[in-house]
PDB file of N, CA and C in Angstrom:
ATOM      1  N   MET A   1       5.388 -33.033  54.755  1.00 80.00           N
ATOM      2  CA  MET A   1       5.889 -33.039  53.934  1.00 80.00           C
ATOM      3  C   MET A   1       7.106 -33.832  52.991  1.00 80.00           C
ATOM      4  N   ARG A   2       6.713 -33.645  51.489  1.00 92.00           N
ATOM      5  CA  ARG A   2       7.627 -34.854  50.871  1.00 92.00           C
ATOM      6  C   ARG A   2       8.723 -33.745  49.994  1.00 92.00           C
ATOM      7  N   ALA A   3       9.551 -34.444  49.885  1.00 91.00           N
ATOM      8  CA  ALA A   3       9.840 -33.568  48.538  1.00 91.00           C
ATOM      9  C   ALA A   3      10.207 -34.323  47.126  1.00 91.00           C
ATOM     10  N   ILE A   4       9.359 -34.024  45.809  1.00 91.00           N
ATOM     11  CA  ILE A   4       9.088 -34.785  45.036  1.00 91.00           C
ATOM     12  C   ILE A   4       9.869 -33.964  43.620  1.00 91.00           C
ATOM     13  N   GLY A   5      10.633 -34.440  42.630  1.00 92.00           N
ATOM     14  CA  GLY A   5      11.612 -34.223  41.918  1.00 92.00           C
ATOM     15  C   GLY A   5      10.699 -34.525  40.531  1.00 92.00           C
ATOM     16  N   PHE A   6      10.893 -33.007  39.653  1.00 92.00           N
ATOM     17  CA  PHE A   6      10.144 -33.275  38.457  1.00 92.00           C
ATOM     18  C   PHE A   6      11.694 -32.749  37.445  1.00 92.00           C
ATOM     19  N   ASP A   7      11.658 -33.800  36.365  1.00 88.00           N
ATOM     20  CA  ASP A   7      12.630 -33.018  35.182  1.00 88.00           C
ATOM     21  C   ASP A   7      12.210 -32.212  34.948  1.00 88.00           C
ATOM     22  N   MET A   8      12.928 -31.548  34.042  1.00 88.00           N
ATOM     23  CA  MET A   8      12.415 -30.151  33.263  1.00 88.00           C
ATOM     24  C   MET A   8      12.384 -29.975  32.211  1.00 88.00           C
ATOM     25  N   ASP A   9      12.859 -29.873  31.213  1.00 84.00           N
ATOM     26  CA  ASP A   9      13.262 -30.608  29.376  1.00 84.00           C
ATOM     27  C   ASP A   9      12.312 -31.933  29.766  1.00 84.00           C
ATOM     28  N   GLY A  10      11.339 -31.657  28.069  1.00 85.00           N
ATOM     29  CA  GLY A  10      10.987 -32.956  28.225  1.00 85.00           C
ATOM     30  C   GLY A  10       9.457 -33.406  28.607  1.00 85.00           C
ATOM     31  N   VAL A  11       9.889 -32.473  29.719  1.00 91.00           N
ATOM     32  CA  VAL A  11       8.382 -32.907  31.164  1.00 91.00           C
ATOM     33  C   VAL A  11       7.984 -32.090  31.485  1.00 91.00           C
ATOM     34  N   ILE A  12       8.543 -31.261  32.377  1.00 92.00           N
ATOM     35  CA  ILE A  12       7.785 -29.639  32.446  1.00 92.00           C
ATOM     36  C   ILE A  12       7.711 -28.429  31.488  1.00 92.00           C
ATOM     37  N   LEU A  13       8.615 -28.309  30.307  1.00 91.00           N
ATOM     38  CA  LEU A  13       8.769 -27.846  29.553  1.00 91.00           C
ATOM     39  C   LEU A  13       9.574 -28.396  28.025  1.00 91.00           C
ATOM     40  N   TYR A  14       8.550 -28.245  27.021  1.00 89.00           N
ATOM     41  CA  TYR A  14       8.734 -28.920  26.003  1.00 89.00           C
ATOM     42  C   TYR A  14       8.901 -28.503  24.526  1.00 89.00           C
ATOM     43  N   PHE A  15       9.058 -28.930  23.461  1.00 85.00           N
ATOM     44  CA  PHE A  15       8.769 -27.624  22.377  1.00 85.00           C
ATOM     45  C   PHE A  15       8.238 -28.417  21.486  1.00 85.00           C
ATOM     46  N   PRO A  16       7.272 -27.334  20.844  1.00 83.00           N
ATOM     47  CA  PRO A  16       6.725 -28.330  19.609  1.00 83.00           C
ATOM     48  C   PRO A  16       7.765 -28.756  18.510  1.00 83.00           C
ATOM     49  N   GLY A  17       7.570 -29.859  17.834  1.00 77.00           N
ATOM     50  CA  GLY A  17       8.919 -29.924  16.739  1.00 77.00           C
ATOM     51  C   GLY A  17       9.589 -30.736  16.836  1.00 77.00           C
ATOM     52  N   TYR A  18      10.308 -30.750  18.323  1.00 77.00           N
ATOM     53  CA  TYR A  18      11.471 -32.032  18.546  1.00 77.00           C
ATOM     54  C   TYR A  18      11.770 -33.545  17.614  1.00 77.00           C
ATOM     55  N   VAL A  19      10.679 -33.442  17.409  1.00 77.00           N
ATOM     56  CA  VAL A  19      10.204 -35.300  16.839  1.00 77.00           C
ATOM     57  C   VAL A  19      11.078 -34.588  15.774  1.00 77.00           C
ATOM     58  N   PHE A  20      10.682 -33.445  14.581  1.00 80.00           N
ATOM     59  CA  PHE A  20      11.181 -33.481  13.738  1.00 80.00           C
ATOM     60  C   PHE A  20      13.021 -32.825  13.465  1.00 80.00           C
ATOM     61  N   ILE A  21      13.125 -32.000  14.410  1.00 79.00           N
ATOM     62  CA  ILE A  21      14.100 -31.527  14.453  1.00 79.00           C
ATOM     63  C   ILE A  21      15.642 -32.905  14.966  1.00 79.00           C
ATOM     64  N   LYS A  22      14.402 -33.393  15.783  1.00 77.00           N
ATOM     65  CA  LYS A  22      15.359 -34.650  15.963  1.00 77.00           C
ATOM     66  C   LYS A  22      15.857 -36.273  15.059  1.00 77.00           C
ATOM     67  N   ARG A  23      14.512 -36.222  14.888  1.00 82.00           N
ATOM     68  CA  ARG A  23      15.042 -37.067  13.022  1.00 82.00           C
ATOM     69  C   ARG A  23      15.910 -36.612  11.546  1.00 82.00           C
ATOM     70  N   THR A  24      16.177 -35.632  12.077  1.00 85.00           N
ATOM     71  CA  THR A  24      16.445 -34.372  10.972  1.00 85.00           C
ATOM     72  C   THR A  24      18.289 -34.563  11.352  1.00 85.00           C
ATOM     73  N   GLY A  25      18.360 -34.483  12.502  1.00 82.00           N
ATOM     74  CA  GLY A  25      20.178 -34.522  13.228  1.00 82.00           C
ATOM     75  C   GLY A  25      20.321 -33.445  13.190  1.00 82.00           C
ATOM     76  N   LEU A  26      19.065 -32.315  13.023  1.00 80.00           N
ATOM     77  CA  LEU A  26      19.442 -31.084  13.890  1.00 80.00           C
ATOM     78  C   LEU A  26      19.510 -30.797  15.150  1.00 80.00           C
ATOM     79  N   ASP A  27      19.142 -32.400  16.207  1.00 77.00           N
ATOM     80  CA  ASP A  27      19.397 -31.959  17.513  1.00 77.00           C
ATOM     81  C   ASP A  27      20.940 -31.515  18.266  1.00 77.00           C
ATOM     82  N   ARG A  28      21.891 -32.313  17.409  1.00 79.00           N
ATOM     83  CA  ARG A  28      23.235 -31.777  17.603  1.00 79.00           C
ATOM     84  C   ARG A  28      23.444 -30.674  17.342  1.00 79.00           C
ATOM     85  N   ILE A  29      23.121 -30.559  16.410  1.00 80.00           N
ATOM     86  CA  ILE A  29      23.532 -28.405  16.319  1.00 80.00           C
ATOM     87  C   ILE A  29      22.882 -27.669  16.474  1.00 80.00           C
ATOM     88  N   LEU A  30      21.078 -28.031  17.255  1.00 79.00           N
ATOM     89  CA  LEU A  30      20.819 -26.778  18.385  1.00 79.00           C
ATOM     90  C   LEU A  30      21.745 -26.732  19.556  1.00 79.00           C
ATOM     91  N   LEU A  31      21.368 -28.616  20.438  1.00 75.00           N
ATOM     92  CA  LEU A  31      22.025 -28.508  21.995  1.00 75.00           C
ATOM     93  C   LEU A  31      23.341 -27.554  21.829  1.00 75.00           C
ATOM     94  N   VAL A  32      24.313 -27.412  21.026  1.00 77.00           N
ATOM     95  CA  VAL A  32      25.596 -27.300  20.770  1.00 77.00           C
ATOM     96  C   VAL A  32      24.919 -25.180  20.698  1.00 77.00           C
ATOM     97  N   ARG A  33      24.264 -24.964  20.398  1.00 76.00           N
ATOM     98  CA  ARG A  33      24.041 -23.479  20.094  1.00 76.00           C
ATOM     99  C   ARG A  33      23.454 -23.299  21.403  1.00 76.00           C
ATOM    100  N   LEU A  34      22.182 -23.672  22.334  1.00 75.00           N
ATOM    101  CA  LEU A  34      21.692 -23.448  23.384  1.00 75.00           C
ATOM    102  C   LEU A  34      22.929 -23.487  24.469  1.00 75.00           C
ATOM    103  N   ILE A  35      23.591 -24.166  24.541  1.00 70.00           N
ATOM    104  CA  ILE A  35      24.438 -24.979  25.581  1.00 70.00           C
ATOM    105  C   ILE A  35      26.120 -23.319  25.585  1.00 70.00           C
ATOM    106  N   ARG A  36      26.161 -22.893  24.579  1.00 77.00           N
ATOM    107  CA  ARG A  36      26.637 -21.846  24.168  1.00 77.00           C
ATOM    108  C   ARG A  36      27.119 -20.526  24.091  1.00 77.00           C
ATOM    109  N   ASN A  37      25.581 -20.140  23.387  1.00 81.00           N
ATOM    110  CA  ASN A  37      24.631 -19.257  23.088  1.00 81.00           C
ATOM    111  C   ASN A  37      23.883 -18.484  24.002  1.00 81.00           C
ATOM    112  N   ARG A  38      24.231 -18.423  25.566  1.00 79.00           N
ATOM    113  CA  ARG A  38      23.329 -17.514  26.244  1.00 79.00           C
ATOM    114  C   ARG A  38      22.126 -16.525  25.438  1.00 79.00           C
ATOM    115  N   PHE A  39      21.931 -15.693  24.163  1.00 83.00           N
ATOM    116  CA  PHE A  39      21.326 -14.804  24.090  1.00 83.00           C
ATOM    117  C   PHE A  39      20.177 -16.604  23.047  1.00 83.00           C
ATOM    118  N   PHE A  40      20.714 -17.040  22.555  1.00 82.00           N
ATOM    119  CA  PHE A  40      19.914 -17.336  21.902  1.00 82.00           C
ATOM    120  C   PHE A  40      19.350 -18.416  22.550  1.00 82.00           C
ATOM    121  N   ARG A  41      19.436 -19.260  23.544  1.00 80.00           N
ATOM    122  CA  ARG A  41      18.802 -20.392  24.691  1.00 80.00           C
ATOM    123  C   ARG A  41      17.545 -18.991  25.445  1.00 80.00           C
ATOM    124  N   GLN A  42      17.928 -18.022  25.656  1.00 84.00           N
ATOM    125  CA  GLN A  42      16.831 -17.172  25.547  1.00 84.00           C
ATOM    126  C   GLN A  42      16.303 -16.873  25.389  1.00 84.00           C
ATOM    127  N   VAL A  43      15.869 -16.091  23.292  1.00 85.00           N
ATOM    128  CA  VAL A  43      15.746 -16.494  23.059  1.00 85.00           C
ATOM    129  C   VAL A  43      14.799 -17.395  22.576  1.00 85.00           C
ATOM    130  N   PHE A  44      15.185 -18.511  22.589  1.00 84.00           N
ATOM    131  CA  PHE A  44      14.448 -19.909  21.882  1.00 84.00           C
ATOM    132  C   PHE A  44      13.586 -20.276  23.537  1.00 84.00           C
ATOM    133  N   TYR A  45      13.969 -20.097  24.862  1.00 86.00           N
ATOM    134  CA  TYR A  45      12.931 -20.212  25.715  1.00 86.00           C
ATOM    135  C   TYR A  45      11.794 -19.347  25.481  1.00 86.00           C
ATOM    136  N   TRP A  46      12.069 -18.252  24.753  1.00 88.00           N
ATOM    137  CA  TRP A  46      10.951 -17.274  25.064  1.00 88.00           C
ATOM    138  C   TRP A  46       9.586 -17.022  23.910  1.00 88.00           C
ATOM    139  N   LEU A  47      10.168 -17.804  22.955  1.00 86.00           N
ATOM    140  CA  LEU A  47       9.823 -17.775  21.230  1.00 86.00           C
ATOM    141  C   LEU A  47       9.146 -19.208  20.983  1.00 86.00           C
ATOM    142  N   VAL A  48       9.562 -20.503  21.711  1.00 86.00           N
ATOM    143  CA  VAL A  48       9.834 -21.598  21.095  1.00 86.00           C
ATOM    144  C   VAL A  48       8.739 -22.590  22.635  1.00 86.00           C
ATOM    145  N   VAL A  49       9.611 -22.379  23.488  1.00 90.00           N
ATOM    146  CA  VAL A  49       8.954 -23.756  24.591  1.00 90.00           C
ATOM    147  C   VAL A  49       7.786 -23.462  24.940  1.00 90.00           C
ATOM    148  N   ARG A  50       7.851 -24.700  25.420  1.00 93.00           N
ATOM    149  CA  ARG A  50       6.172 -24.286  26.306  1.00 93.00           C
ATOM    150  C   ARG A  50       6.467 -25.002  27.183  1.00 93.00           C
ATOM    151  N   VAL A  51       5.405 -24.224  28.232  1.00 95.00           N
ATOM    152  CA  VAL A  51       4.960 -25.347  30.250  1.00 95.00           C
ATOM    153  C   VAL A  51       4.053 -26.648  29.411  1.00 95.00           C
ATOM    154  N   ASN A  52       4.394 -27.469  30.543  1.00 95.00           N
ATOM    155  CA  ASN A  52       3.337 -28.609  29.986  1.00 95.00           C
ATOM    156  C   ASN A  52       2.298 -28.262  30.790  1.00 95.00           C
ATOM    157  N   LYS A  53       1.007 -27.827  30.661  1.00 96.00           N
ATOM    158  CA  LYS A  53      -0.258 -27.718  30.989  1.00 96.00           C
ATOM    159  C   LYS A  53      -0.502 -28.604  32.700  1.00 96.00           C
ATOM    160  N   ASP A  54      -0.860 -29.817  31.956  1.00 96.00           N
ATOM    161  CA  ASP A  54      -1.009 -31.051  33.230  1.00 96.00           C
ATOM    162  C   ASP A  54       0.179 -31.437  33.696  1.00 96.00           C
ATOM    163  N   ILE A  55       1.268 -31.122  33.627  1.00 95.00           N
ATOM    164  CA  ILE A  55       1.884 -31.100  34.878  1.00 95.00           C
ATOM    165  C   ILE A  55       2.017 -29.553  35.654  1.00 95.00           C
ATOM    166  N   LYS A  56       2.104 -28.857  35.216  1.00 96.00           N
ATOM    167  CA  LYS A  56       1.901 -27.381  35.788  1.00 96.00           C
ATOM    168  C   LYS A  56       1.060 -27.653  37.139  1.00 96.00           C
ATOM    169  N   GLU A  57      -0.241 -28.460  36.645  1.00 97.00           N
ATOM    170  CA  GLU A  57      -1.357 -28.037  37.254  1.00 97.00           C
ATOM    171  C   GLU A  57      -1.067 -29.107  38.715  1.00 97.00           C
ATOM    172  N   ILE A  58      -0.624 -30.149  38.176  1.00 96.00           N
ATOM    173  CA  ILE A  58       0.329 -31.241  38.742  1.00 96.00           C
ATOM    174  C   ILE A  58       0.681 -30.404  40.656  1.00 96.00           C
ATOM    175  N   LEU A  59       1.894 -29.935  40.024  1.00 96.00           N
ATOM    176  CA  LEU A  59       2.908 -28.840  40.441  1.00 96.00           C
ATOM    177  C   LEU A  59       1.767 -27.916  41.623  1.00 96.00           C
ATOM    178  N   ILE A  60       1.231 -27.426  41.344  1.00 96.00           N
ATOM    179  CA  ILE A  60       0.421 -26.607  41.792  1.00 96.00           C
ATOM    180  C   ILE A  60      -0.171 -27.719  42.769  1.00 96.00           C
ATOM    181  N   SER A  61      -1.120 -28.202  42.358  1.00 96.00           N
ATOM    182  CA  SER A  61      -1.809 -29.157  43.724  1.00 96.00           C
ATOM    183  C   SER A  61      -0.798 -29.927  44.898  1.00 96.00           C
ATOM    184  N   LEU A  62       0.388 -30.673  44.381  1.00 95.00           N
ATOM    185  CA  LEU A  62       1.776 -30.461  45.316  1.00 95.00           C
ATOM    186  C   LEU A  62       2.432 -29.270  46.238  1.00 95.00           C
ATOM    187  N   ARG A  63       1.969 -28.470  45.648  1.00 95.00           N
ATOM    188  CA  ARG A  63       2.248 -27.098  46.577  1.00 95.00           C
ATOM    189  C   ARG A  63       2.091 -27.070  47.265  1.00 95.00           C
ATOM    190  N   GLU A  64       0.047 -27.004  46.612  1.00 95.00           N
ATOM    191  CA  GLU A  64      -0.858 -26.246  48.319  1.00 95.00           C
ATOM    192  C   GLU A  64      -1.243 -27.613  49.050  1.00 95.00           C
ATOM    193  N   ARG A  65      -0.759 -28.945  49.289  1.00 95.00           N
ATOM    194  CA  ARG A  65      -0.562 -30.064  49.934  1.00 95.00           C
ATOM    195  C   ARG A  65       0.478 -29.708  50.765  1.00 95.00           C
ATOM    196  N   GLY A  66       1.916 -28.572  50.334  1.00 94.00           N
ATOM    197  CA  GLY A  66       2.725 -28.451  51.121  1.00 94.00           C
ATOM    198  C   GLY A  66       3.903 -29.298  50.637  1.00 94.00           C
ATOM    199  N   ASP A  67       3.868 -30.125  49.550  1.00 96.00           N
ATOM    200  CA  ASP A  67       5.347 -30.701  49.155  1.00 96.00           C
ATOM    201  C   ASP A  67       6.050 -29.657  48.756  1.00 96.00           C
ATOM    202  N   ARG A  68       7.244 -30.169  49.397  1.00 96.00           N
ATOM    203  CA  ARG A  68       8.316 -29.309  48.532  1.00 96.00           C
ATOM    204  C   ARG A  68       9.266 -29.513  47.142  1.00 96.00           C
ATOM    205  N   ILE A  69       8.671 -29.487  45.981  1.00 96.00           N
ATOM    206  CA  ILE A  69       8.654 -29.303  44.284  1.00 96.00           C
ATOM    207  C   ILE A  69      10.906 -28.910  44.290  1.00 96.00           C
ATOM    208  N   VAL A  70      11.152 -29.369  43.416  1.00 94.00           N
ATOM    209  CA  VAL A  70      12.634 -29.535  43.095  1.00 94.00           C
ATOM    210  C   VAL A  70      12.065 -30.009  41.342  1.00 94.00           C
ATOM    211  N   ILE A  71      12.648 -28.606  41.008  1.00 93.00           N
ATOM    212  CA  ILE A  71      13.313 -29.210  39.458  1.00 93.00           C
ATOM    213  C   ILE A  71      14.225 -29.835  39.264  1.00 93.00           C
ATOM    214  N   ILE A  72      14.717 -30.792  38.431  1.00 90.00           N
ATOM    215  CA  ILE A  72      16.138 -31.276  37.559  1.00 90.00           C
ATOM    216  C   ILE A  72      16.556 -30.971  36.782  1.00 90.00           C
ATOM    217  N   SER A  73      17.528 -29.689  36.494  1.00 85.00           N
ATOM    218  CA  SER A  73      18.333 -30.205  34.870  1.00 85.00           C
ATOM    219  C   SER A  73      19.186 -30.329  34.488  1.00 85.00           C
ATOM    220  N   CYS A  74      19.568 -30.479  33.826  1.00 80.00           N
ATOM    221  CA  CYS A  74      20.966 -30.209  33.080  1.00 80.00           C
ATOM    222  C   CYS A  74      21.183 -28.762  32.004  1.00 80.00           C
ATOM    223  N   ASN A  75      19.992 -28.310  31.949  1.00 72.00           N
ATOM    224  CA  ASN A  75      20.358 -27.287  31.902  1.00 72.00           C
ATOM    225  C   ASN A  75      21.313 -26.500  32.012  1.00 72.00           C
ATOM    226  N   PRO A  76      22.589 -25.709  31.407  1.00 62.00           N
ATOM    227  CA  PRO A  76      23.448 -24.153  31.785  1.00 62.00           C
ATOM    228  C   PRO A  76      23.125 -22.873  31.642  1.00 62.00           C
ATOM    229  N   SER A  77      22.062 -23.005  33.262  1.00 65.00           N
ATOM    230  CA  SER A  77      21.911 -21.560  33.145  1.00 65.00           C
ATOM    231  C   SER A  77      22.282 -20.831  35.164  1.00 65.00           C
ATOM    232  N   SER A  78      23.459 -20.088  34.907  1.00 58.00           N
ATOM    233  CA  SER A  78      24.134 -19.851  35.667  1.00 58.00           C
ATOM    234  C   SER A  78      23.693 -18.600  36.612  1.00 58.00           C
ATOM    235  N   ASN A  79      22.992 -18.035  35.345  1.00 65.00           N
ATOM    236  CA  ASN A  79      22.421 -16.362  35.694  1.00 65.00           C
ATOM    237  C   ASN A  79      21.200 -15.805  36.265  1.00 65.00           C
ATOM    238  N   GLY A  80      20.563 -17.473  36.608  1.00 83.00           N
ATOM    239  CA  GLY A  80      19.561 -17.323  37.027  1.00 83.00           C
ATOM    240  C   GLY A  80      17.870 -16.893  35.852  1.00 83.00           C
ATOM    241  N   PHE A  81      18.603 -17.361  34.784  1.00 86.00           N
ATOM    242  CA  PHE A  81      17.374 -16.789  33.693  1.00 86.00           C
ATOM    243  C   PHE A  81      16.159 -17.899  34.147  1.00 86.00           C
ATOM    244  N   LEU A  82      16.354 -19.622  34.148  1.00 88.00           N
ATOM    245  CA  LEU A  82      15.374 -20.276  33.934  1.00 88.00           C
ATOM    246  C   LEU A  82      14.623 -20.086  35.264  1.00 88.00           C
ATOM    247  N   GLU A  83      15.472 -20.009  36.122  1.00 90.00           N
ATOM    248  CA  GLU A  83      14.652 -18.925  37.477  1.00 90.00           C
ATOM    249  C   GLU A  83      12.947 -17.932  37.041  1.00 90.00           C
ATOM    250  N   GLY A  84      13.975 -17.578  36.586  1.00 91.00           N
ATOM    251  CA  GLY A  84      13.113 -16.840  36.000  1.00 91.00           C
ATOM    252  C   GLY A  84      11.910 -16.848  35.328  1.00 91.00           C
ATOM    253  N   TYR A  85      12.078 -17.459  34.640  1.00 91.00           N
ATOM    254  CA  TYR A  85      11.427 -17.960  32.800  1.00 91.00           C
ATOM    255  C   TYR A  85      10.024 -18.718  33.912  1.00 91.00           C
ATOM    256  N   LEU A  86      10.509 -19.971  35.030  1.00 93.00           N
ATOM    257  CA  LEU A  86       9.470 -20.861  35.476  1.00 93.00           C
ATOM    258  C   LEU A  86       8.264 -19.514  36.145  1.00 93.00           C
ATOM    259  N   ARG A  87       8.829 -18.686  36.847  1.00 94.00           N
ATOM    260  CA  ARG A  87       8.348 -18.123  38.066  1.00 94.00           C
ATOM    261  C   ARG A  87       7.407 -16.896  37.363  1.00 94.00           C
ATOM    262  N   LYS A  88       7.887 -16.747  36.063  1.00 95.00           N
ATOM    263  CA  LYS A  88       7.318 -15.449  35.019  1.00 95.00           C
ATOM    264  C   LYS A  88       6.357 -17.092  34.534  1.00 95.00           C
ATOM    265  N   LYS A  89       6.089 -17.703  34.219  1.00 95.00           N
ATOM    266  CA  LYS A  89       5.482 -18.671  33.504  1.00 95.00           C
ATOM    267  C   LYS A  89       4.422 -19.086  34.426  1.00 95.00           C
ATOM    268  N   GLY A  90       4.295 -19.281  35.802  1.00 96.00           N
ATOM    269  CA  GLY A  90       3.563 -19.589  37.219  1.00 96.00           C
ATOM    270  C   GLY A  90       3.572 -20.809  37.234  1.00 96.00           C
ATOM    271  N   VAL A  91       5.207 -21.416  37.240  1.00 96.00           N
ATOM    272  CA  VAL A  91       5.470 -23.110  37.805  1.00 96.00           C
ATOM    273  C   VAL A  91       5.743 -22.816  38.894  1.00 96.00           C
ATOM    274  N   PRO A  92       5.408 -23.338  40.071  1.00 96.00           N
ATOM    275  CA  PRO A  92       5.977 -23.005  41.567  1.00 96.00           C
ATOM    276  C   PRO A  92       6.599 -24.567  41.186  1.00 96.00           C
ATOM    277  N   PHE A  93       7.994 -24.226  42.093  1.00 95.00           N
ATOM    278  CA  PHE A  93       9.539 -25.228  42.967  1.00 95.00           C
ATOM    279  C   PHE A  93       9.545 -24.370  43.922  1.00 95.00           C
ATOM    280  N   ASP A  94      10.246 -24.565  44.622  1.00 94.00           N
ATOM    281  CA  ASP A  94      11.244 -24.624  45.640  1.00 94.00           C
ATOM    282  C   ASP A  94      12.653 -24.715  45.448  1.00 94.00           C
ATOM    283  N   VAL A  95      13.319 -25.332  44.843  1.00 91.00           N
ATOM    284  CA  VAL A  95      14.676 -25.780  44.370  1.00 91.00           C
ATOM    285  C   VAL A  95      15.191 -25.982  42.342  1.00 91.00           C
ATOM    286  N   LEU A  96      15.721 -25.646  41.816  1.00 90.00           N
ATOM    287  CA  LEU A  96      16.141 -25.653  41.034  1.00 90.00           C
ATOM    288  C   LEU A  96      18.073 -26.053  41.050  1.00 90.00           C
ATOM    289  N   GLN A  97      17.853 -27.300  40.367  1.00 84.00           N
ATOM    290  CA  GLN A  97      18.902 -27.937  40.733  1.00 84.00           C
ATOM    291  C   GLN A  97      19.290 -28.258  38.828  1.00 84.00           C
TER     292      GLN A  97
END
């Protein structure tokens, strides 16, 4: 059994339109809102963020082989929101760091 780590934001999860947000400089405003406002962060994830289907398939095949999946994120979610979100979206993992 191996432990394999994946970055969450931008690899497992993405949101359409990020290139536009980055180009316009709105990414800083968005980041501040995501960090400071838990309600905004949760709405943003449910309405905008998408699971990368190719990566999800890889994670499922790794899990079937018995590998341990570690998801790495700097996303501040101390209330278990991200764990629940990933599980409801069917993303297999053992640890969220």
